[in-house]
Short mmCIF file of C-alpha atoms in Angstrom, two decimals:
data_model
loop_
_atom_site.label_atom_id
_atom_site.label_comp_id
_atom_site.label_asym_id
_atom_site.label_seq_id
_atom_site.Cartn_x
_atom_site.Cartn_y
_atom_site.Cartn_z
CA UNK S 12 4.09 -6.34 24.05
CA UNK S 13 5.16 -8.49 21.45
CA UNK S 14 5.96 -7.64 17.74
CA UNK S 15 3.04 -9.78 16.59
CA UNK S 16 0.50 -8.06 18.97
CA UNK S 17 1.80 -4.55 18.25
CA UNK S 18 1.57 -5.36 14.40
CA UNK S 19 -1.15 -8.17 14.15
CA UNK S 20 -1.88 -8.00 10.37
CA UNK S 21 -0.35 -10.71 8.18
CA UNK S 22 1.10 -8.34 5.76
CA UNK S 23 2.97 -5.04 6.87
CA UNK S 24 3.84 -2.78 4.03
CA UNK S 25 6.25 0.03 5.22
CA UNK S 26 6.38 3.31 3.35
CA UNK S 27 7.62 6.78 3.91
CA UNK S 28 9.89 9.52 2.59
CA UNK S 29 13.37 8.56 1.47
CA UNK S 30 15.91 8.28 4.33
CA UNK S 31 13.23 7.99 7.12
CA UNK S 32 14.47 4.45 8.12
CA UNK S 33 11.92 2.23 6.36
CA UNK S 34 14.55 -0.65 5.92
CA UNK S 35 16.09 -0.39 9.44
CA UNK S 36 12.53 -0.87 10.81
CA UNK S 37 11.57 -3.63 8.15
CA UNK S 38 14.55 -5.52 9.05
CA UNK S 39 14.11 -5.36 12.82
CA UNK S 40 10.38 -6.18 12.53
CA UNK S 41 11.15 -9.01 10.43
CA UNK S 42 13.76 -10.46 12.83
CA UNK S 43 11.28 -9.88 15.92
CA UNK S 44 8.55 -11.93 14.37
CA UNK S 45 10.70 -14.68 13.44
CA UNK S 46 11.98 -14.82 17.01
CA UNK S 47 8.39 -14.95 18.15
CA UNK S 48 7.85 -18.22 15.96
CA UNK S 49 6.09 -18.95 12.63
CA UNK S 50 7.33 -18.57 9.03
CA UNK S 51 8.24 -14.78 8.19
CA UNK S 52 9.34 -13.19 4.66
CA UNK S 53 10.79 -9.96 4.12
CA UNK S 54 10.35 -8.51 0.61
CA UNK S 55 13.02 -5.94 -0.56
CA UNK S 56 10.82 -3.91 -2.96
CA UNK S 57 13.04 -0.79 -2.97
CA UNK S 58 13.86 -0.10 -6.63
CA UNK S 59 14.85 3.45 -6.09
CA UNK S 60 17.62 3.53 -3.48
CA UNK S 61 20.95 1.79 -4.08
CA UNK S 62 21.61 2.16 -0.38
CA UNK S 63 20.32 0.76 2.85
CA UNK S 64 18.44 -2.07 1.27
CA UNK S 65 17.27 -5.17 3.09
CA UNK S 66 19.19 -7.57 0.88
CA UNK S 67 22.25 -6.24 2.40
CA UNK S 68 21.41 -8.36 5.51
CA UNK S 69 20.53 -11.60 3.76
CA UNK S 70 22.91 -13.71 5.86
CA UNK S 71 21.50 -12.33 9.12
CA UNK S 72 18.07 -12.56 8.03
CA UNK S 73 18.18 -16.18 6.60
CA UNK S 74 20.14 -17.16 9.78
CA UNK S 75 17.29 -15.95 11.94
CA UNK S 76 14.66 -17.78 9.70
CA UNK S 77 13.36 -14.95 7.64
CA UNK S 78 13.10 -15.66 4.05
CA UNK S 79 14.39 -12.78 2.10
CA UNK S 80 12.81 -11.87 -1.38
CA UNK S 81 14.60 -9.58 -3.62
CA UNK S 82 15.69 -9.02 -7.18
CA UNK S 83 18.29 -11.07 -8.37
CA UNK S 84 22.02 -10.83 -7.38
CA UNK S 85 22.57 -9.85 -11.00
CA UNK S 86 20.60 -6.67 -10.31
CA UNK S 87 21.48 -6.04 -6.79
CA UNK S 88 23.11 -2.85 -7.56
CA UNK S 89 20.84 -1.62 -10.11
CA UNK S 90 17.85 0.62 -9.94
CA UNK S 91 15.53 -1.01 -12.26
CA UNK S 92 11.75 -1.96 -12.02
CA UNK S 93 12.56 -5.59 -11.66
CA UNK S 94 10.46 -7.12 -9.08
CA UNK S 95 10.74 -10.70 -7.73
CA UNK S 96 8.23 -13.38 -8.88
CA UNK S 97 8.46 -14.82 -5.50
CA UNK S 98 6.49 -12.05 -4.02
CA UNK S 99 3.51 -13.58 -5.31
CA UNK S 100 4.01 -16.66 -3.15
CA UNK S 101 3.97 -14.24 0.08
CA UNK S 102 0.82 -12.51 -1.14
CA UNK S 103 -0.88 -15.85 -1.64
CA UNK S 104 0.35 -17.94 1.28
CA UNK S 105 -1.76 -17.06 4.36
CA UNK S 106 0.55 -18.97 6.71
CA UNK S 107 3.44 -16.49 6.12
CA UNK S 108 3.80 -13.13 7.87
CA UNK S 109 5.13 -10.78 5.25
CA UNK S 110 7.10 -7.49 5.61
CA UNK S 111 7.20 -5.21 2.51
CA UNK S 112 10.10 -2.88 2.49
CA UNK S 113 9.06 -0.14 0.00
CA UNK S 114 10.97 2.40 -1.62
CA UNK S 115 10.75 5.86 -0.65
CA UNK S 116 8.35 8.71 -1.70
CA UNK S 117 5.70 8.19 -4.26
CA UNK S 118 7.82 7.09 -6.80
CA UNK S 119 9.25 4.13 -4.78
CA UNK S 120 5.70 3.22 -3.53
CA UNK S 121 4.41 3.08 -7.05
CA UNK S 122 5.33 -0.67 -7.20
CA UNK S 123 2.53 -1.52 -4.78
CA UNK S 124 -0.01 -0.28 -7.24
CA UNK S 125 0.44 -3.35 -9.46
CA UNK S 126 -0.02 -5.61 -6.52
CA UNK S 127 -2.98 -3.62 -5.15
CA UNK S 128 -5.86 -6.27 -6.26
CA UNK S 129 -4.13 -9.01 -4.59
CA UNK S 130 -3.11 -6.86 -1.19
CA UNK S 131 -6.75 -5.60 -0.47
CA UNK S 132 -7.87 -9.29 -0.44
CA UNK S 133 -5.43 -9.83 2.44
CA UNK S 134 -5.10 -8.89 6.05
CA UNK S 135 -2.66 -6.00 5.61
CA UNK S 136 -1.45 -2.71 7.13
CA UNK S 137 0.24 0.16 5.50
CA UNK S 138 2.59 1.98 7.74
CA UNK S 139 4.06 5.40 7.22
CA UNK S 140 7.28 6.17 8.78
CA UNK S 141 7.67 9.72 10.22
CA UNK S 142 11.17 11.16 10.89
CA UNK S 143 11.24 14.63 12.19
CA UNK S 144 15.10 14.67 11.54
CA UNK S 145 14.54 14.43 7.77
CA UNK S 146 14.76 18.24 6.54
CA UNK S 147 12.16 17.21 3.72
CA UNK S 148 9.36 16.10 5.98
CA UNK S 149 10.16 17.59 9.36
CA UNK S 150 6.76 19.58 9.51
CA UNK S 151 3.47 17.99 9.75
CA UNK S 152 2.26 19.90 6.45
CA UNK S 153 5.08 18.24 4.50
CA UNK S 154 4.78 14.95 6.12
CA UNK S 155 1.07 14.73 5.47
CA UNK S 156 1.59 15.88 1.71
CA UNK S 157 3.93 12.90 1.12
CA UNK S 158 1.72 10.50 3.01
CA UNK S 159 -1.17 11.41 0.73
CA UNK S 160 0.69 11.36 -2.30
CA UNK S 161 1.86 7.64 -1.44
CA UNK S 162 -1.88 6.78 -0.80
CA UNK S 163 -2.91 8.32 -4.35
CA UNK S 164 -0.10 6.46 -6.17
CA UNK S 165 -0.80 3.08 -4.51
CA UNK S 166 -4.34 3.16 -4.17
CA UNK S 167 -4.02 2.01 -0.63
CA UNK S 168 -4.83 3.88 2.71
CA UNK S 169 -2.35 4.17 5.25
CA UNK S 170 -3.49 2.55 8.62
CA UNK S 171 -0.80 3.49 10.94
CA UNK S 172 2.01 5.84 11.76
CA UNK S 173 5.59 5.09 13.10
CA UNK S 174 7.96 7.39 14.73
CA UNK S 175 11.51 6.69 13.59
CA UNK S 176 13.10 10.21 14.39
CA UNK S 177 16.82 9.73 15.02
CA UNK S 178 20.25 11.24 14.27
CA UNK S 179 22.17 8.00 13.91
CA UNK S 180 24.75 7.58 16.74
CA UNK S 181 24.01 11.16 18.19
CA UNK S 182 20.38 10.39 18.79
CA UNK S 183 18.91 11.48 22.12
CA UNK S 184 15.78 10.61 23.97
CA UNK S 185 14.79 14.23 23.39
CA UNK S 186 15.06 13.54 19.45
CA UNK S 187 12.80 10.92 19.73
CA UNK S 188 10.20 12.72 21.78
CA UNK S 189 10.41 15.55 19.14
CA UNK S 190 9.61 12.84 16.60
CA UNK S 191 6.69 11.64 18.76
CA UNK S 192 5.07 15.31 18.88
CA UNK S 193 5.30 15.41 14.98
CA UNK S 194 3.75 11.90 14.67
CA UNK S 195 0.91 12.98 17.00
CA UNK S 196 0.33 16.08 14.83
CA UNK S 197 0.36 14.13 11.91
CA UNK S 198 -2.12 11.73 13.50
CA UNK S 199 -4.31 14.65 14.48
CA UNK S 200 -4.48 15.98 10.88
CA UNK S 201 -5.19 12.45 9.22
CA UNK S 202 -7.01 10.56 12.11
CA UNK S 203 -4.41 7.66 11.54
CA UNK S 204 -3.17 6.25 14.83
CA UNK S 205 0.63 6.44 15.88
CA UNK S 206 1.19 2.67 16.26
CA UNK S 207 4.74 3.02 17.98
CA UNK S 208 7.84 4.92 18.48
CA UNK S 209 11.28 3.27 17.26
CA UNK S 210 14.18 3.55 19.51
CA UNK S 211 17.44 1.73 20.08
CA UNK S 212 16.95 -0.54 23.30
CA UNK S 213 19.22 1.72 25.20
CA UNK S 214 16.58 4.41 25.31
CA UNK S 215 13.86 2.02 27.11
CA UNK S 216 14.42 3.21 30.40
CA UNK S 217 14.19 6.96 29.43
CA UNK S 218 11.00 6.50 27.19
CA UNK S 219 8.85 4.18 29.44
CA UNK S 220 5.85 6.44 28.71
CA UNK S 221 5.98 5.74 24.98
CA UNK S 222 4.78 2.84 23.24
CA UNK S 223 8.25 1.80 21.91
CA UNK S 224 9.29 -0.82 19.51
CA UNK S 225 13.10 -1.32 20.37
CA UNK S 226 15.52 -1.88 17.83
CA UNK S 227 19.18 -2.97 17.32
CA UNK S 228 20.94 -1.20 14.54
CA UNK S 229 21.37 -3.60 11.66
CA UNK S 230 21.86 -1.38 8.74
CA UNK S 231 25.34 0.23 8.19
CA UNK S 232 26.57 3.00 6.16
CA UNK S 233 28.49 1.80 2.91
CA UNK S 234 31.62 3.27 4.38
CA UNK S 235 31.21 1.35 7.86
#
C-alpha cells in the first residue's frame, strides 16, 4: 500500500504526547508522498520543543521536492508563538498535500485552534501518535486522556491512531507489538481506528501481519 493510499486526505495533522515520534513520522510521510509524485509541503508547527524539529532536515526535504514551512531562521532556536504566514498557502491550495508537524501535548497542539475554521473546510485527518515506550502515556487511560485534551484544545476530532513505539536503536519487534496492543486498546476505548504501525524497514519481515508504514530514521539526537 502506498503512502497516499494509507493516508488519503490532503492534509495530515500529526499530534501526540511530547517525545512520541511525531516529527520522525511527519518527515518520513512527507518524503514518501513526494516520492509518489505531486506537490508536498511539510509545516513545522512545533513551538514547544527545541529539539527534533522538521526544519533540521530542510536540505533533505527540499532535495526530495518537499516544501518546508517553518518559522524564520532567526527564530529557529526560539520557543515563541511565531507561526509562518506561508501556512495559509498550504491550507488554501488544494493541489498541495500538506503534513503538519504539531508540538506535543495540548500546549503544543493549541496552535491548531487558530486555524480550525480553515482546516474544517478541507479534506483533513488528525492523527494521534501512540508510543508505549513513553512513561507518561504507556497506559491506555493516560493516552486517551492526552488525546481528549488535544481534541478539546484544538476543537478538532482525532480520526486515526498511529503506533510509533520504539526504543531508538534498541527497538525490537516485540516492542512494536507491545505498542500495537496499546494502540488497539486506545482504539477500543475511543472508537478511533488504528491506521498503521511505524517500524524501521528492517522489521518488515518480522511484522508482516501488521499494517506497517516502514521508515528510515531521519531525526538524529543533538549529540549525534
